[in-house]
Short mmCIF file of C-alpha atoms in Angstrom, two decimals:
data_model
loop_
_atom_site.label_atom_id
_atom_site.label_comp_id
_atom_site.label_asym_id
_atom_site.label_seq_id
_atom_site.Cartn_x
_atom_site.Cartn_y
_atom_site.Cartn_z
CA MET A 1 -17.61 -38.07 -43.30
CA ALA A 2 -19.82 -34.84 -42.32
CA LEU A 3 -19.29 -35.59 -38.76
CA VAL A 4 -15.64 -35.60 -39.02
CA VAL A 5 -15.78 -32.38 -41.36
CA LEU A 6 -17.85 -30.43 -39.17
CA LEU A 7 -15.68 -31.77 -36.19
CA LEU A 8 -12.34 -30.28 -38.24
CA VAL A 9 -14.20 -27.22 -38.12
CA GLY A 10 -14.97 -27.04 -34.67
CA LEU A 11 -11.11 -27.53 -34.04
CA LEU A 12 -10.04 -24.92 -36.11
CA LEU A 13 -13.03 -22.33 -34.45
CA THR A 14 -12.16 -23.36 -31.00
CA GLY A 15 -8.04 -22.93 -31.93
CA GLY A 16 -8.78 -19.71 -33.61
CA ALA A 17 -10.87 -18.14 -30.89
CA TYR A 18 -8.10 -19.38 -27.81
CA ALA A 19 -5.28 -17.92 -30.32
CA LEU A 20 -6.94 -14.63 -30.40
CA PHE A 21 -8.16 -14.58 -27.19
CA THR A 22 -4.47 -15.35 -25.54
CA GLN A 23 -2.93 -12.82 -28.12
CA THR A 24 -5.60 -10.12 -26.50
CA SER A 25 -4.68 -10.77 -23.10
CA SER A 26 -0.79 -11.16 -24.05
CA ALA A 27 -1.04 -7.10 -25.60
CA LYS A 28 -2.97 -6.16 -22.40
CA ALA A 29 -0.11 -7.74 -20.31
CA GLU A 30 2.90 -6.14 -22.15
CA THR A 31 2.95 -2.32 -20.85
CA ALA A 32 6.59 -2.10 -20.87
CA SER A 33 8.98 -1.90 -23.59
CA SER A 34 11.94 -4.41 -24.23
CA SER A 35 14.24 -1.25 -23.65
CA ASP A 36 12.57 -0.36 -20.19
CA ILE A 37 13.03 -4.10 -19.25
CA GLU A 38 16.63 -4.44 -20.26
CA GLU A 39 17.37 -1.00 -18.20
CA GLY A 40 15.61 -2.31 -15.39
CA GLN A 41 17.37 -5.50 -15.50
CA LYS A 42 20.78 -3.26 -15.45
CA LEU A 43 19.49 -1.40 -12.39
CA PHE A 44 18.24 -4.75 -10.87
CA VAL A 45 21.74 -6.86 -10.73
CA ALA A 46 23.48 -3.44 -9.72
CA ASN A 47 21.51 -2.61 -6.81
CA CYS A 48 19.04 -5.62 -5.85
CA ALA A 49 20.61 -8.53 -7.14
CA THR A 50 23.06 -9.11 -4.35
CA CYS A 51 19.57 -9.88 -1.73
CA HIS A 52 17.01 -11.08 -4.12
CA GLY A 53 19.41 -13.13 -6.60
CA LEU A 54 20.52 -12.14 -10.27
CA SER A 55 17.24 -13.81 -11.79
CA GLY A 56 14.90 -12.57 -8.87
CA GLU A 57 15.21 -15.72 -7.27
CA GLY A 58 15.77 -15.09 -3.80
CA SER A 59 18.55 -15.81 -1.40
CA LYS A 60 18.94 -16.14 2.70
CA ALA A 61 19.23 -12.41 2.16
CA GLY A 62 16.06 -11.59 0.83
CA PRO A 63 12.61 -13.18 -0.73
CA GLY A 64 12.22 -13.87 -4.33
CA LEU A 65 10.55 -11.38 -6.34
CA ILE A 66 9.21 -13.87 -9.23
CA GLY A 67 5.28 -13.08 -9.43
CA VAL A 68 4.97 -10.40 -6.94
CA GLY A 69 4.22 -7.79 -9.95
CA ALA A 70 5.35 -4.35 -10.82
CA ALA A 71 2.89 -2.59 -8.17
CA ALA A 72 4.96 -4.52 -5.31
CA VAL A 73 8.16 -3.07 -6.84
CA ASP A 74 6.34 0.33 -7.44
CA PHE A 75 5.50 0.55 -4.17
CA GLN A 76 8.34 -0.73 -2.33
CA VAL A 77 11.18 1.29 -4.12
CA GLY A 78 8.56 4.37 -4.77
CA THR A 79 8.46 4.83 -1.18
CA GLY A 80 12.00 4.11 -0.62
CA ARG A 81 11.70 1.03 1.68
CA MET A 82 13.70 -0.74 -1.06
CA PRO A 83 16.79 -0.63 -1.77
CA LEU A 84 16.82 -1.64 2.46
CA GLN A 85 18.84 1.06 4.35
CA ALA A 86 19.19 -1.57 7.39
CA ASN A 87 18.12 -4.58 8.70
CA GLY A 88 15.16 -4.32 11.25
CA PRO A 89 12.14 -5.67 12.16
CA GLN A 90 10.95 -4.01 8.88
CA ALA A 91 11.74 -1.68 6.13
CA ARG A 92 11.34 1.76 6.88
CA ALA A 93 9.78 4.78 4.42
CA LYS A 94 12.52 7.04 3.25
CA GLU A 95 13.82 9.54 0.66
CA PRO A 96 13.36 7.03 -2.50
CA GLN A 97 16.74 6.17 -4.18
CA PHE A 98 15.55 5.77 -7.84
CA ASN A 99 13.35 8.63 -9.94
CA ASP A 100 10.39 7.64 -11.47
CA GLU A 101 11.89 6.74 -14.58
CA GLN A 102 14.12 4.08 -12.84
CA THR A 103 11.56 3.08 -10.77
CA ALA A 104 9.12 2.33 -13.58
CA GLN A 105 12.10 0.31 -15.44
CA LEU A 106 12.73 -1.77 -12.09
CA ALA A 107 9.15 -2.46 -11.83
CA ALA A 108 8.74 -3.37 -15.64
CA TYR A 109 11.91 -5.79 -15.25
CA VAL A 110 10.19 -7.71 -12.34
CA ALA A 111 6.75 -7.83 -13.74
CA SER A 112 8.58 -9.69 -16.94
CA LEU A 113 9.74 -12.33 -14.34
CA GLY A 114 6.84 -13.67 -13.88
CA PRO A 115 2.67 -12.15 -13.90
CA GLY A 116 1.67 -10.38 -10.56
CA PRO A 117 -0.56 -7.20 -9.75
CA ALA A 118 -0.01 -4.29 -12.22
CA ILE A 119 0.23 -0.62 -11.48
CA PRO A 120 -2.91 0.52 -11.13
CA GLU A 121 -4.46 2.66 -13.38
CA GLU A 122 -5.52 6.33 -12.86
CA GLU A 123 -9.18 6.00 -13.02
CA ASN A 124 -9.13 3.55 -10.04
CA LEU A 125 -6.95 5.94 -8.12
CA ASP A 126 -9.27 9.49 -8.64
CA ALA A 127 -10.54 9.51 -5.25
CA SER A 128 -13.18 11.98 -6.27
CA LYS A 129 -14.80 9.30 -7.58
CA GLY A 130 -14.98 6.99 -4.62
CA ASP A 131 -17.55 6.83 -1.85
CA PRO A 132 -15.92 8.10 1.74
CA ALA A 133 -18.77 6.63 3.91
CA ALA A 134 -18.42 3.40 2.23
CA GLY A 135 -14.56 3.39 2.47
CA GLY A 136 -14.90 4.00 6.07
CA SER A 137 -16.80 1.33 6.53
CA LEU A 138 -14.37 -0.88 4.78
CA PHE A 139 -11.35 0.49 6.37
CA ARG A 140 -12.90 0.45 10.17
CA THR A 141 -13.60 -3.39 8.95
CA ASN A 142 -10.28 -4.07 7.47
CA CYS A 143 -7.65 -1.73 8.67
CA ALA A 144 -8.46 0.11 11.53
CA MET A 145 -7.16 -2.34 14.14
CA CYS A 146 -3.78 -1.54 12.56
CA HIS A 147 -3.69 1.30 11.27
CA ASN A 148 -5.97 3.19 13.69
CA VAL A 149 -9.68 4.52 13.10
CA VAL A 150 -8.30 7.70 10.89
CA GLY A 151 -5.06 5.98 9.51
CA ALA A 152 -2.64 7.48 12.10
CA GLY A 153 -0.67 4.28 12.40
CA GLY A 154 -0.08 2.47 15.69
CA ALA A 155 2.26 0.03 17.25
CA LEU A 156 2.41 -4.00 16.42
CA THR A 157 4.08 -7.00 18.08
CA ARG A 158 8.38 -6.93 18.12
CA GLY A 159 8.86 -3.53 17.13
CA LYS A 160 6.88 -3.67 14.15
CA TYR A 161 4.23 -0.83 13.18
CA ALA A 162 1.77 0.47 10.83
CA PRO A 163 2.42 3.57 9.39
CA ASN A 164 0.99 6.66 9.53
CA LEU A 165 -1.18 7.15 5.93
CA GLU A 166 -1.42 11.10 6.34
CA ASP A 167 1.20 11.59 3.53
CA VAL A 168 0.92 8.09 1.36
CA SER A 169 0.01 8.83 -2.16
CA ASN A 170 -3.48 7.22 -3.35
CA LYS A 171 -1.03 5.34 -5.62
CA HIS A 172 0.60 3.80 -3.01
CA ILE A 173 -2.60 3.33 -0.99
CA TYR A 174 -3.90 1.14 -3.33
CA GLU A 175 -0.92 -0.93 -4.22
CA ALA A 176 -0.26 -1.79 -0.72
CA MET A 177 -3.78 -3.09 -0.55
CA GLN A 178 -2.92 -4.96 -4.00
CA THR A 179 0.47 -6.49 -2.71
CA GLY A 180 0.56 -6.69 1.13
CA PRO A 181 3.81 -5.34 2.35
CA GLN A 182 5.21 -5.73 5.53
CA ASN A 183 2.77 -6.84 7.84
CA MET A 184 -0.36 -6.34 5.69
CA PRO A 185 -2.58 -8.75 4.22
CA ILE A 186 -3.20 -8.90 0.61
CA PHE A 187 -6.49 -7.50 -0.51
CA ASN A 188 -6.88 -8.62 -4.01
CA ASP A 189 -9.76 -8.13 -6.62
CA ALA A 190 -11.78 -10.82 -4.87
CA ASN A 191 -11.32 -9.55 -1.23
CA LEU A 192 -11.55 -5.57 -2.45
CA THR A 193 -12.76 -4.66 -5.95
CA PRO A 194 -11.05 -1.62 -7.15
CA ASP A 195 -14.18 0.47 -6.49
CA ASP A 196 -13.67 -0.77 -2.87
CA LYS A 197 -10.22 0.09 -3.26
CA ARG A 198 -11.16 3.44 -4.40
CA ASP A 199 -13.71 4.35 -1.98
CA VAL A 200 -10.92 3.03 1.03
CA ILE A 201 -8.59 6.02 -0.45
CA ALA A 202 -11.22 8.49 -0.61
CA TYR A 203 -12.05 7.57 3.04
CA VAL A 204 -8.31 8.07 4.11
CA ASN A 205 -7.87 11.26 2.22
CA GLU A 206 -11.21 12.71 3.60
CA VAL A 207 -9.99 11.82 7.31
CA THR A 208 -6.48 12.64 6.71
CA GLU A 209 -6.76 16.17 5.11
CA THR A 210 -9.75 17.41 7.12
CA PRO A 211 -9.00 19.18 10.01
CA SER A 212 -10.27 17.43 13.64
CA PRO A 213 -13.66 19.00 14.51
CA GLY A 214 -13.08 18.85 18.21
CA GLY A 215 -9.84 21.10 18.21
CA PHE A 216 -6.59 19.75 19.02
CA LYS A 217 -6.71 15.77 18.13
CA LEU A 218 -4.06 14.58 20.43
CA GLY A 219 -2.42 12.38 17.68
CA SER A 220 -5.84 11.00 16.28
CA LEU A 221 -4.90 7.98 19.21
CA GLY A 222 -8.49 7.89 20.13
CA PRO A 223 -10.51 7.99 23.36
CA VAL A 224 -7.85 6.27 25.73
CA ALA A 225 -5.31 9.19 24.70
CA GLU A 226 -7.76 11.87 24.97
CA GLY A 227 -9.22 10.29 28.64
CA LEU A 228 -5.39 9.81 29.71
CA PHE A 229 -4.67 13.52 28.65
CA ILE A 230 -7.70 14.88 30.68
CA TRP A 231 -7.48 12.53 33.81
CA PHE A 232 -3.60 13.58 34.06
CA PHE A 233 -4.16 17.52 33.29
CA GLY A 234 -7.31 17.77 34.93
CA LEU A 235 -6.39 15.68 37.88
CA SER A 236 -3.28 17.99 38.33
CA ALA A 237 -5.25 20.96 38.05
CA VAL A 238 -7.73 19.94 40.81
CA ILE A 239 -4.86 18.97 43.22
CA GLY A 240 -3.28 22.25 42.48
CA LEU A 241 -6.49 24.18 42.84
CA THR A 242 -7.13 22.25 46.41
CA VAL A 243 -3.67 22.97 47.43
CA TRP A 244 -3.92 26.80 46.68
CA LEU A 245 -7.04 26.76 48.74
CA SER A 246 -5.75 24.86 51.37
CA SER A 247 -2.59 27.94 51.45
CA ARG A 248 -5.08 30.41 51.78
CA SER A 249 -7.49 29.46 54.31
CA LYS A 250 -4.24 29.02 56.42
#
């Protein structure tokens, strides 16, 4: 009898703890009001449903959005990539069509369709708390092969490209790492922790905002471009000088 009572008490305690943690988790996930979600749904139906489906299920014209999270919407809409201006190898950044409030409402609606990466907190975006040296090591390992070692961008295959990071906000850099837009891989918290992402942001800010210590940086395209510049103009100068000296001797 005592054993049965102990089992019942254990089940009650386990159920209570489960309910407590479930409610706590749900409370943290519930960051948007119902009115924001409702307004976001209206915007979605009017501007996005043609390609992504009335409920974000996707269609032949666009991928499904269930589970992409608020961060993906905030990045794509906040940088003007969505709604798509024209079909092409990849969506180009342009002037955003929606203001900050409308973007947040769209993000809230899509986030309500299924769990996904949330919009990062301000603490994770404060580059002053990051380590540019550590971020540089991470950037050169994971990002430089596409974005260039100083974030100047570069060409990829079939008309695609890695964009220049000079004018990209800290929030959008973080969200890009979280969600992997276009050809970019996803760097979730298991790959790069929030502190790692903040270090990467600190490094990008450092190299894009600091003037080139060597003078004219030639688009930051690296030693190949610099060598070509020296070879072309240096050789032209040598040839010109040779011709000039030859004409004087005659």
